[in-house]
Amino acid sequence: MKKSSHWGDNLRLVAICLVVWFVVSFGCGILFVDSLNRFSIGGFELGFWFAQQGSIVVFLLVIVAYVVGMAVIDRRHGVAESDEAPPDDASSHSDTDE
Amino acid sequence: MSLTVLTYLVVGASFALYIGIAFASKARSTGDFYVAGKHVHPVANGMATAADWMSAASFISMAGLIAFLGYDGSVYLMGWTGGYVLLALLLAPYLRRFGKFTVPEFIGERYYSDVARVVAVICLIVISFTYVAGQMRGVGIVFSRFLNIDIGYGLLVGMGVVFLYAVLGGMKGITYTQVAQYCVLIFAYTVPAVFISLQVTGVMVPQVAFGSEVAGGGYLLAKLDAIVTDLGFAAYTSGTKSRIDVFFITLALMVGTAGLPHVIVRFFTVPKVRDARASAGWALLFIAILYTTAPAVGALARLNLTTTIQTGPVGEETGNLPYEERPEWFKTWEETGLLTVEDKNGDGRIQYYNDANADFAAQAENFGWEGNELTVDRDIIVLANPEIAGLPDWVVALVAAGGIAAALSTAAGLLLVISAAVSHDLCKGVFWRSISERRELMAGRISAGVAILMAGYLGFNPPGFVAQVVALAFGLAAASLFPAILLGIFSVRINKPGAVAGMLAGLLFTVGYIIYFKGVVVEPFAADVAENWLFGISPEGIGGIGMLINFAVAFSVSALTREPPEEVKAMVRRIRVPR
């Protein structure tokens, strides 16, 4: 029960992040670039800025939001990884070094 | 000290560093060899991913490409960074939770099928070899241009260095050399960019200088738009590609980036699921430093180049640079043949304009111009930057070391996924299941060695279609690997027949479309022009459609066939939760 709602929260967060990802790049940078180019910030036409600078900056913020959001979701559902031992990998291979 | 000696010293020192790291981090188990024992700190992995990802093309060619494409160059900027959002949100954490070694291994287990695993191995090998040929070529070019030695010897030295640290150290060795290589390449990229920004705009930060006023008044981009349109080129900030084509190329590059095996596998090397998430963020941060600098460098260089030639008003005789008065860096690059001038109208001055623009032809004739007289290889923009800015020799030497670092780090990452696919997926996974770990490690080392020899051969005798097949690499990744992994995580219902049919459908459609227009091995069947394209989408952007076809086929076939077995469903549910 708990796990399925963890997955639900996970999906919701991913969906929100992907909407932002799509809007800044495909939206502001490509589909609506001409309308946005009527505005400018500094020496940049706004649409051009989104296409060559802004989208990359927002991508970074989207990942940060996802990382922080997932940490909260993991904790809320009691599935956050412990700080000490790495999780047990279902791997049959030896991992002997160090 | 001469520039060549200095370059030898700087490049030699960087090689000594990489080899030193290789000896310090020798792989002792298959876990070390494939995934660096899963002990890599997320920040270090972010740096290694950035170096792994940023190839000779990113370092040497991208800024120049954007300088001549203007807005259209945005497809690379958004495409090659936006893929990291997909990686972080849709693939990396779950694949890390899966906890094994390779991408085909996931596909094989998720779809309980050796066939699916072998199809994934084939895609992986085609994608990676395509890529690696370009890297080895890049190493050869940097060597021959800066160290004045034959391309063949340059390649041999590059191969030798990669051999040492990839074969000895495996993933563990390449991870820490990639961290060092990232530092070298980012320093080499940003230092000249900062100086050029300062010279042209008086602002230190290239990303800000990009939107600042230039000396003599007016914003950089406005001035650039004005001067290039006066010369018959498309405005820098608007470009010439159709919207739908820009859309689909960006999509194919994003999805393709997320589906590239050598990038995905980097997220197998961190200790925890949350490290995999964070690591994607760090990777994008380190990549963004170069990717937001590149368009600024492109615009600055385009303005620099254009105003060097067009010194006064367009159309007046004295508005063009006399050939005799060309600057020093101009002469150096003329010697390499990458920059050429041909005085077509015999006036002793250089004219640089768009002679392919029919609307501008009458005006050009009026000016007494008889064709564009300057040809510039796009690749020299970054390499010539320090000379154009008049920077000291050590910066030029550093740029050479940076270009080699970018090429070697990517080549090593690619060679490693190839060797892991052969030794782990083919040997251990399918054909020789009883192989001991020691033998598997040996098989991994041997296949890495063989892959290096083949890559060297491809670098020395590049097949004529290398430029075309880059579209193929991204198209393949977008249409086959990415959808198969994504569906494997986000749908419990997708089964073996669905996934295999989806991969094959996406693959055949994408490869077919690219060969139809680009003619890999065979002659193209139709001219590669917008009128012939499906919905106006160029072969570069067709991977996005291939992905949609893959989804559609995978869902339909899965719906008509039996559900996956319980243990596979349990595995999917397990990897969705960090613990």
XYZ file of C-alpha atoms in Angstrom:
677
model
C 0.000 0.000 0.000
C 2.678 2.391 1.090
C 4.926 1.501 -1.829
C 2.304 2.120 -4.475
C 1.666 5.599 -3.124
C 5.417 6.227 -3.136
C 5.329 5.407 -6.827
C 2.296 7.687 -7.282
C 4.084 10.613 -5.641
C 7.160 9.823 -7.715
C 5.134 9.901 -10.942
C 3.445 13.167 -10.005
C 6.783 14.864 -9.304
C 8.290 13.524 -12.534
C 5.265 14.750 -14.508
C 5.492 18.262 -13.066
C 9.231 18.416 -13.765
C 8.767 17.199 -17.334
C 6.111 19.853 -17.989
C 8.609 22.543 -16.985
C 11.316 20.847 -19.059
C 9.043 20.826 -22.100
C 7.757 24.378 -21.693
C 11.178 26.057 -21.441
C 12.813 24.179 -24.294
C 10.198 23.116 -26.834
C 7.806 25.902 -25.767
C 9.852 29.043 -25.093
C 12.872 28.015 -27.166
C 11.129 26.686 -30.282
C 7.327 26.885 -30.649
C 6.811 30.367 -29.208
C 10.239 31.739 -29.960
C 8.971 34.403 -32.367
C 6.378 35.799 -29.959
C 8.900 35.852 -27.122
C 11.494 37.528 -29.306
C 9.371 40.679 -29.150
C 10.540 41.048 -25.560
C 14.134 41.372 -24.558
C 16.317 41.110 -21.485
C 19.540 43.064 -21.787
C 20.848 42.471 -25.272
C 18.972 39.186 -25.701
C 15.717 38.645 -27.519
C 13.832 36.547 -24.951
C 13.043 33.547 -27.161
C 16.634 33.357 -28.394
C 17.872 33.580 -24.803
C 15.687 30.644 -23.790
C 16.965 28.620 -26.737
C 20.670 29.217 -26.099
C 20.976 29.931 -22.367
C 17.757 29.930 -20.352
C 16.577 26.424 -21.129
C 19.899 24.967 -19.912
C 19.700 26.915 -16.650
C 16.104 25.783 -16.094
C 17.037 22.148 -16.877
C 19.517 22.353 -14.029
C 16.891 23.775 -11.661
C 14.450 21.035 -12.703
C 16.945 18.333 -11.718
C 17.658 20.071 -8.399
C 13.903 20.264 -7.682
C 13.546 16.586 -8.547
C 16.434 15.502 -6.318
C 15.119 17.496 -3.355
C 11.512 16.451 -3.990
C 12.407 12.761 -4.223
C 14.366 12.945 -0.980
C 11.216 14.268 0.725
C 9.013 11.615 -0.899
C 11.419 8.800 0.066
C 11.446 9.965 3.671
C 7.688 10.385 3.854
C 7.194 6.797 2.764
C 9.993 5.434 4.912
C 12.090 4.175 2.009
C 14.998 6.619 2.186
C 18.391 4.944 1.973
C 20.396 4.801 5.170
C 23.516 6.919 5.386
C 25.935 4.141 6.270
C 25.757 0.960 4.267
C 25.030 1.189 0.568
C 21.902 -0.773 -0.383
C 22.333 -4.437 -0.984
C 22.761 -4.983 -4.686
C 21.123 -8.054 -6.070
C 24.392 -8.815 -7.771
C 26.178 -12.117 -7.698
C 29.483 -10.566 -8.622
C 32.151 -10.048 -6.066
C 32.922 -6.542 -5.070
C 35.991 -7.204 -3.050
C 38.240 -4.239 -3.654
C 38.935 -1.705 -0.911
C 60.481 28.598 -25.665
C 58.734 27.837 -28.932
C 55.031 27.101 -29.081
C 55.629 23.529 -30.240
C 57.947 22.722 -27.336
C 55.526 24.282 -24.884
C 52.645 22.296 -26.366
C 54.659 19.071 -26.049
C 55.307 19.885 -22.401
C 51.683 20.679 -21.535
C 50.222 17.723 -23.436
C 52.966 15.424 -22.108
C 52.298 16.527 -18.524
C 48.587 15.843 -18.955
C 49.356 12.343 -20.302
C 51.677 11.632 -17.377
C 48.842 12.625 -15.041
C 46.342 10.281 -16.736
C 48.745 7.353 -16.698
C 49.672 8.003 -13.072
C 45.995 7.889 -12.141
C 45.607 4.662 -14.113
C 48.300 2.898 -12.081
C 46.829 4.174 -8.834
C 43.398 2.766 -9.664
C 43.943 -0.663 -11.144
C 40.792 -2.800 -11.488
C 40.915 -5.975 -9.373
C 37.434 -7.402 -9.938
C 34.784 -7.342 -12.656
C 32.877 -4.952 -10.391
C 35.830 -2.547 -10.544
C 36.226 -3.056 -14.257
C 32.570 -2.476 -15.220
C 31.275 -0.026 -12.632
C 34.297 1.144 -10.573
C 33.160 -0.993 -7.641
C 30.164 1.377 -7.231
C 32.276 3.544 -4.957
C 32.363 6.770 -7.001
C 31.325 9.954 -5.208
C 28.365 11.658 -6.977
C 30.322 14.883 -7.608
C 33.285 12.971 -9.045
C 30.846 10.942 -11.126
C 29.247 14.170 -12.334
C 32.633 15.414 -13.543
C 33.480 12.075 -15.106
C 30.094 12.018 -16.846
C 30.686 15.521 -18.180
C 34.078 14.535 -19.621
C 32.643 11.269 -20.898
C 29.858 13.138 -22.648
C 31.722 16.169 -23.998
C 33.556 14.854 -26.999
C 36.012 16.306 -29.460
C 32.917 17.582 -31.280
C 31.648 19.492 -28.229
C 35.046 20.965 -27.466
C 36.405 21.703 -30.930
C 33.416 21.959 -33.256
C 30.303 23.083 -31.415
C 31.024 26.786 -30.910
C 32.085 27.087 -34.543
C 28.967 25.271 -35.681
C 26.780 27.646 -33.689
C 28.745 30.657 -34.953
C 27.663 29.810 -38.491
C 24.187 28.448 -37.685
C 23.051 31.145 -35.237
C 19.634 30.300 -33.756
C 19.535 26.953 -35.573
C 22.530 25.906 -33.465
C 20.168 25.878 -30.465
C 19.189 22.302 -31.371
C 22.585 21.137 -30.111
C 22.531 23.293 -26.992
C 19.060 22.227 -25.873
C 19.280 18.711 -27.277
C 22.552 17.764 -25.674
C 21.647 19.184 -22.249
C 17.902 18.449 -22.068
C 18.683 14.748 -22.331
C 20.116 14.904 -18.806
C 16.708 15.840 -17.421
C 15.316 12.652 -18.981
C 18.249 10.662 -17.630
C 17.868 12.020 -14.099
C 14.089 11.657 -13.927
C 13.344 8.606 -16.015
C 16.346 6.287 -16.140
C 19.339 6.790 -13.859
C 17.857 6.168 -10.372
C 15.942 3.062 -11.414
C 18.835 1.543 -13.323
C 21.097 2.158 -10.329
C 18.544 0.415 -8.124
C 18.547 -2.507 -10.573
C 22.173 -2.699 -9.499
C 23.839 -4.705 -12.242
C 26.587 -3.783 -14.688
C 25.349 -2.995 -18.201
C 22.430 -1.624 -20.196
C 21.842 -4.802 -22.271
C 21.827 -6.730 -18.987
C 18.833 -4.691 -17.819
C 17.021 -5.160 -21.110
C 17.775 -8.901 -21.074
C 16.444 -9.400 -17.527
C 13.476 -7.081 -17.793
C 12.309 -8.766 -20.973
C 13.463 -12.244 -19.817
C 15.073 -12.789 -23.192
C 18.536 -13.360 -24.607
C 17.264 -12.114 -27.957
C 16.388 -8.721 -26.475
C 19.790 -8.644 -24.805
C 21.614 -9.397 -28.052
C 19.579 -6.785 -29.973
C 20.570 -4.268 -27.294
C 24.230 -5.304 -27.603
C 24.130 -4.788 -31.369
C 22.588 -1.308 -31.001
C 25.166 -0.458 -28.353
C 28.099 -1.559 -30.490
C 26.923 0.304 -33.602
C 26.273 3.485 -31.622
C 29.578 3.340 -29.776
C 31.803 2.564 -32.756
C 30.196 5.343 -34.768
C 31.078 7.693 -32.018
C 34.526 6.434 -31.262
C 35.725 6.786 -34.855
C 35.073 10.519 -34.602
C 36.989 10.762 -31.313
C 40.115 9.067 -32.618
C 40.019 11.328 -35.636
C 39.817 14.317 -33.270
C 42.903 13.125 -31.378
C 44.788 12.739 -34.655
C 43.820 16.212 -35.861
C 44.850 17.973 -32.668
C 48.173 16.151 -32.682
C 48.976 16.947 -36.270
C 47.899 20.574 -36.014
C 49.618 21.546 -32.798
C 52.524 19.148 -32.561
C 53.369 18.984 -36.251
C 53.496 15.208 -36.293
C 51.817 12.866 -38.703
C 48.170 12.004 -37.951
C 49.081 8.312 -37.829
C 51.660 8.779 -35.050
C 49.265 11.069 -33.213
C 46.674 8.314 -33.297
C 49.164 5.731 -32.054
C 50.117 7.862 -29.068
C 46.445 8.495 -28.255
C 45.623 4.798 -28.549
C 48.568 3.904 -26.331
C 47.435 6.230 -23.560
C 43.811 5.040 -23.687
C 45.024 1.437 -23.779
C 47.017 1.938 -20.585
C 44.265 3.359 -18.485
C 41.202 1.665 -19.959
C 42.656 -1.846 -20.131
C 44.427 -1.659 -16.757
C 41.965 0.361 -14.794
C 38.665 -0.402 -16.503
C 35.832 1.803 -15.304
C 37.754 2.596 -12.146
C 40.716 3.860 -14.145
C 38.704 5.869 -16.631
C 36.525 7.453 -13.960
C 39.388 9.187 -12.212
C 41.208 10.077 -15.423
C 37.947 11.572 -16.689
C 37.767 13.750 -13.589
C 41.269 15.047 -14.396
C 40.361 15.417 -18.074
C 37.270 17.438 -17.199
C 39.408 19.881 -15.227
C 41.867 20.257 -18.096
C 39.226 20.722 -20.762
C 36.979 23.144 -18.901
C 39.928 25.340 -17.930
C 41.196 25.308 -21.510
C 37.754 26.233 -22.810
C 36.822 29.014 -20.433
C 40.118 30.918 -20.184
C 40.204 32.077 -23.843
C 36.438 32.695 -23.715
C 36.813 35.036 -20.761
C 39.577 37.004 -22.478
C 37.650 37.321 -25.741
C 34.556 38.491 -23.860
C 36.652 41.098 -22.078
C 38.164 42.351 -25.315
C 34.910 42.674 -27.216
C 32.466 43.770 -24.506
C 34.483 44.598 -21.409
C 32.493 41.993 -19.474
C 34.344 39.016 -18.005
C 31.606 36.385 -17.921
C 30.940 35.056 -21.451
C 27.288 34.253 -20.652
C 26.742 37.905 -19.700
C 28.950 39.341 -22.432
C 26.698 37.473 -24.891
C 23.900 39.940 -24.027
C 26.039 43.018 -23.443
C 26.988 46.089 -25.425
C 30.098 46.005 -27.536
C 32.775 48.662 -27.633
C 31.555 51.335 -30.030
C 27.915 50.983 -28.943
C 24.980 48.649 -29.562
C 24.254 45.208 -28.197
C 26.444 42.352 -29.432
C 23.565 40.341 -30.892
C 21.837 43.352 -32.466
C 25.097 44.397 -34.098
C 25.725 40.864 -35.287
C 22.198 40.572 -36.741
C 22.652 43.858 -38.574
C 26.029 43.111 -40.095
C 25.290 39.547 -41.205
C 21.959 40.495 -42.820
C 23.735 43.366 -44.608
C 25.987 40.703 -46.114
C 23.087 38.540 -47.256
C 23.182 35.939 -44.434
C 20.174 34.947 -42.333
C 19.792 37.007 -39.145
C 21.875 35.399 -36.385
C 19.034 35.208 -33.879
C 16.403 33.733 -36.212
C 17.975 30.999 -38.338
C 16.690 29.198 -41.425
C 15.464 25.739 -40.384
C 11.689 25.118 -40.215
C 10.083 25.079 -36.740
C 9.025 21.457 -37.003
C 12.515 20.390 -37.994
C 14.105 22.295 -35.101
C 11.530 20.678 -32.793
C 12.231 17.139 -33.919
C 16.009 17.450 -34.115
C 16.022 18.771 -30.547
C 13.770 15.888 -29.469
C 15.909 13.251 -31.189
C 19.110 14.649 -29.667
C 17.595 14.837 -26.167
C 16.181 11.334 -26.241
C 19.272 10.026 -28.006
C 21.520 11.537 -25.329
C 19.474 9.856 -22.611
C 19.750 6.554 -24.485
C 23.517 6.553 -25.047
C 24.937 3.512 -23.217
C 28.269 5.073 -22.284
C 26.441 7.887 -20.495
C 23.842 5.661 -18.810
C 26.459 3.287 -17.452
C 28.156 6.105 -15.538
C 25.153 6.154 -13.202
C 25.799 2.508 -12.301
C 29.030 3.545 -10.572
C 27.674 5.545 -7.616
C 26.920 3.946 -4.235
C 23.197 4.753 -3.902
C 19.999 5.592 -5.774
C 19.949 9.103 -4.392
C 23.552 9.534 -5.546
C 22.469 8.591 -9.068
C 19.832 11.342 -8.994
C 22.217 13.947 -7.593
C 24.986 12.863 -9.917
C 22.886 13.670 -12.990
C 22.448 17.176 -11.605
C 26.196 17.550 -11.036
C 26.880 16.226 -14.526
C 24.545 18.773 -16.076
C 26.088 21.575 -14.021
C 29.574 20.691 -15.260
C 28.322 20.323 -18.825
C 26.351 23.564 -18.650
C 29.523 25.518 -17.899
C 30.804 24.630 -21.368
C 27.408 24.576 -23.093
C 26.421 28.084 -22.003
C 29.891 29.407 -22.870
C 29.900 27.893 -26.367
C 27.081 30.024 -27.879
C 28.721 33.142 -26.442
C 32.035 32.138 -28.000
C 30.207 31.431 -31.261
C 28.582 34.856 -31.417
C 31.749 36.687 -30.366
C 33.816 34.804 -32.918
C 31.316 35.403 -35.711
C 31.329 39.134 -34.971
C 35.116 39.163 -34.673
C 35.573 37.370 -37.960
C 33.003 39.425 -39.846
C 34.268 42.798 -38.638
C 37.865 41.767 -39.289
C 36.957 41.426 -42.976
C 34.186 44.017 -43.224
C 36.061 46.895 -41.645
C 33.795 49.656 -42.964
C 30.355 50.168 -44.548
C 29.086 47.336 -46.774
C 29.412 48.190 -50.449
C 32.063 50.890 -50.227
C 35.386 49.870 -51.654
C 37.287 50.789 -48.515
C 34.818 48.812 -46.404
C 36.692 45.568 -47.015
C 40.011 44.470 -45.567
C 42.930 44.604 -48.011
C 44.533 41.168 -48.250
C 47.970 42.590 -47.442
C 46.732 43.976 -44.116
C 45.331 40.702 -42.762
C 46.204 39.912 -39.135
C 48.866 37.437 -38.019
C 46.444 34.633 -36.900
C 44.895 34.813 -40.346
C 48.225 33.874 -41.905
C 48.846 30.996 -39.461
C 45.527 29.402 -40.282
C 45.953 30.003 -44.011
C 49.036 27.792 -43.794
C 46.919 24.911 -42.465
C 44.525 25.246 -45.391
C 41.570 25.542 -43.036
C 41.124 29.194 -43.888
C 41.444 30.203 -47.523
C 41.100 33.409 -49.478
C 40.585 33.644 -53.221
C 40.529 37.142 -54.701
C 37.794 36.509 -57.280
C 37.290 40.110 -58.421
C 41.005 40.954 -58.247
C 40.604 44.101 -56.136
C 43.185 43.050 -53.542
C 40.533 43.146 -50.818
C 38.601 40.334 -49.126
C 34.844 40.050 -49.553
C 32.943 37.767 -47.211
C 29.211 37.470 -47.935
C 26.459 34.964 -48.715
C 26.782 34.390 -52.451
C 24.150 31.642 -52.320
C 21.459 34.220 -51.510
C 19.673 35.029 -54.791
C 18.039 38.172 -53.358
C 21.429 39.587 -52.486
C 23.096 38.753 -55.826
C 22.075 41.957 -57.631
C 23.370 44.099 -54.777
C 26.663 42.212 -54.687
C 27.085 42.667 -58.419
C 26.449 46.362 -57.940
C 29.306 46.492 -55.424
C 31.613 44.835 -57.953
C 31.762 41.616 -55.893
C 32.171 38.401 -57.837
C 31.582 35.770 -55.192
C 32.467 35.054 -51.601
C 36.244 35.073 -51.244
C 36.717 33.624 -47.760
C 36.176 30.042 -46.666
C 36.594 29.175 -43.015
C 36.565 25.676 -41.564
C 34.160 25.783 -38.605
C 36.516 23.769 -36.446
C 39.097 26.528 -36.217
C 36.836 28.899 -34.261
C 37.709 27.407 -30.869
C 41.277 26.480 -31.763
C 42.086 29.922 -33.133
C 40.396 31.796 -30.285
C 43.509 32.283 -28.157
C 45.471 33.590 -31.140
C 42.677 35.951 -32.179
C 42.573 37.288 -28.643
C 46.371 37.595 -28.614
C 46.758 35.314 -25.589
C 50.143 33.920 -24.518
C 51.447 30.645 -25.951
C 50.700 28.603 -22.848
C 46.997 29.176 -23.431
C 47.304 27.855 -26.992
C 49.130 24.795 -25.598
C 46.387 24.363 -23.027
C 43.682 24.404 -25.705
C 45.512 21.612 -27.508
C 45.648 19.578 -24.272
C 41.954 20.347 -23.698
C 40.938 19.104 -27.139
C 42.884 15.887 -26.609
C 41.390 15.451 -23.115
C 37.872 15.820 -24.534
C 38.515 13.250 -27.261
C 40.335 10.714 -25.050
C 37.819 10.822 -22.206
C 34.915 10.131 -24.549
C 36.808 7.454 -26.467
C 37.718 5.630 -23.245
C 34.118 5.651 -22.018
C 32.884 4.278 -25.332
C 35.542 1.564 -25.504
C 34.645 0.443 -22.028
C 30.925 -0.041 -22.770
C 31.873 -1.950 -25.904
C 34.194 -4.262 -23.974
C 31.631 -4.745 -21.179
C 28.963 -5.623 -23.747
C 31.246 -8.258 -25.255
C 32.682 -9.799 -22.084
C 29.687 -9.443 -19.764
C 26.638 -9.594 -22.040
C 27.830 -11.869 -24.813
C 30.404 -14.081 -23.021
C 29.105 -14.289 -19.469
C 25.445 -13.576 -20.241
C 24.634 -15.622 -23.297
C 27.332 -17.846 -24.746
C 29.550 -18.954 -21.847
C 27.617 -18.684 -18.618
C 30.056 -20.743 -16.551
C 33.007 -18.396 -17.158
C 34.955 -17.610 -13.972
C 35.251 -14.030 -12.774
C 38.985 -13.984 -13.430
C 38.465 -15.151 -17.006
C 35.631 -12.653 -17.510
C 37.906 -9.840 -16.357
C 40.534 -11.072 -18.810
C 37.911 -11.215 -21.573
C 36.946 -7.633 -20.718
C 40.572 -6.492 -21.005
C 41.088 -8.320 -24.285
C 37.915 -6.929 -25.846
C 38.869 -3.418 -24.688
C 42.239 -3.906 -26.401
C 40.645 -5.160 -29.613
C 38.117 -2.311 -29.552
C 40.972 0.200 -29.261
C 42.733 -1.316 -32.278
C 39.524 -1.167 -34.302
C 38.862 2.408 -33.200
C 42.399 3.356 -34.196
C 41.875 1.790 -37.576
C 38.634 3.730 -38.035
C 40.365 6.921 -36.977
C 43.146 6.359 -39.471
C 40.894 5.256 -42.337
C 37.680 7.102 -41.542
C 34.849 5.656 -43.596
C 33.418 8.359 -45.851
C 30.113 8.271 -44.037
C 31.272 9.256 -40.536
C 29.507 12.604 -40.666
C 26.261 10.942 -41.716
C 26.362 8.215 -39.120
C 26.411 10.617 -36.191
C 22.725 11.196 -36.927
C 22.464 7.428 -36.950
C 24.003 7.051 -33.484
C 21.490 9.408 -31.886
C 18.617 8.085 -33.981
C 19.410 4.512 -32.941
C 19.685 5.389 -29.279
C 16.450 7.383 -29.433
C 14.464 4.770 -31.340
C 15.723 1.563 -29.717
C 17.482 1.715 -26.339
C 15.728 4.679 -24.729
C 12.128 3.451 -25.274
C 13.012 -0.115 -24.288
C 14.503 1.004 -20.960
C 11.820 3.606 -20.279
C 8.933 1.204 -20.880
C 10.731 -1.465 -18.871
C 10.646 0.792 -15.813
C 7.371 2.661 -16.195
C 5.160 -0.139 -17.491
C 4.735 -3.534 -15.860
C 2.675 -4.758 -18.751
C 5.240 -4.464 -21.566
C 6.438 -7.992 -22.306
C 9.133 -9.696 -24.329
C 7.392 -9.770 -27.748
C 6.272 -6.164 -27.298
C 9.721 -4.856 -26.428
C 11.549 -6.810 -29.139
C 8.997 -5.827 -31.806
C 9.131 -2.203 -30.638
C 12.926 -2.047 -30.743
C 13.068 -3.633 -34.186
C 10.308 -1.386 -35.582
C 11.926 1.788 -34.243
C 15.329 0.625 -35.417
C 14.308 -0.350 -38.953
C 12.265 2.792 -39.500
C 15.018 5.117 -38.259
C 17.895 3.370 -39.993
C 15.844 3.063 -43.184
C 14.924 6.742 -43.210
C 18.507 7.855 -42.620
C 19.935 5.533 -45.285
C 17.206 6.615 -47.702
C 18.391 10.220 -47.557
C 22.005 9.967 -46.397
C 23.061 6.772 -48.102
C 25.231 4.955 -45.593
C 27.262 2.356 -47.562
C 24.725 2.495 -50.442
C 23.873 5.556 -52.551
C 21.049 7.767 -51.215
C 17.649 6.994 -52.747
C 16.406 10.581 -52.708
C 17.838 14.070 -52.400
C 18.228 15.170 -48.774
C 16.035 18.279 -49.100
C 13.010 19.499 -47.166
C 10.548 18.792 -50.010
C 11.263 15.054 -49.820
C 11.190 14.699 -46.031
C 8.357 13.097 -44.094
C 6.387 15.992 -42.474
C 9.426 18.185 -43.176
C 11.561 16.327 -40.635
C 15.209 15.887 -41.608
C 17.089 12.591 -41.040
C 18.777 14.230 -38.019
C 15.408 14.560 -36.327
C 13.782 11.295 -37.350
C 14.830 9.463 -34.160
C 11.935 11.200 -32.372
C 9.429 9.629 -34.757
C 11.268 6.302 -34.451
C 10.752 6.494 -30.698
C 7.010 7.099 -31.091
C 6.767 4.120 -33.464
C 8.637 2.008 -30.923
C 6.154 3.009 -28.179
C 3.130 2.323 -30.383
C 4.338 -1.096 -31.540
C 5.503 -2.141 -28.066
C 2.144 -1.283 -26.490
C 0.037 -2.910 -29.195
C 2.020 -6.144 -29.335
C 2.177 -6.378 -25.532
C -1.585 -5.887 -25.253
C -2.174 -8.805 -27.619
C 0.266 -11.213 -25.977
C 0.718 -12.745 -22.534
C 1.657 -10.664 -19.482
C 5.248 -10.861 -18.271
C 5.948 -13.488 -15.563
C 5.408 -12.614 -11.888
C 9.105 -12.456 -10.992
C 9.696 -9.843 -13.708
C 6.791 -7.759 -12.428
C 8.248 -8.024 -8.948
C 11.610 -6.879 -10.261
C 10.002 -3.806 -11.864
C 8.225 -2.948 -8.605
C 11.482 -3.393 -6.706
C 13.505 -0.970 -8.807
C 10.841 1.734 -8.483
C 11.590 2.163 -4.786
C 15.057 3.095 -3.482
C 15.020 0.394 -0.795
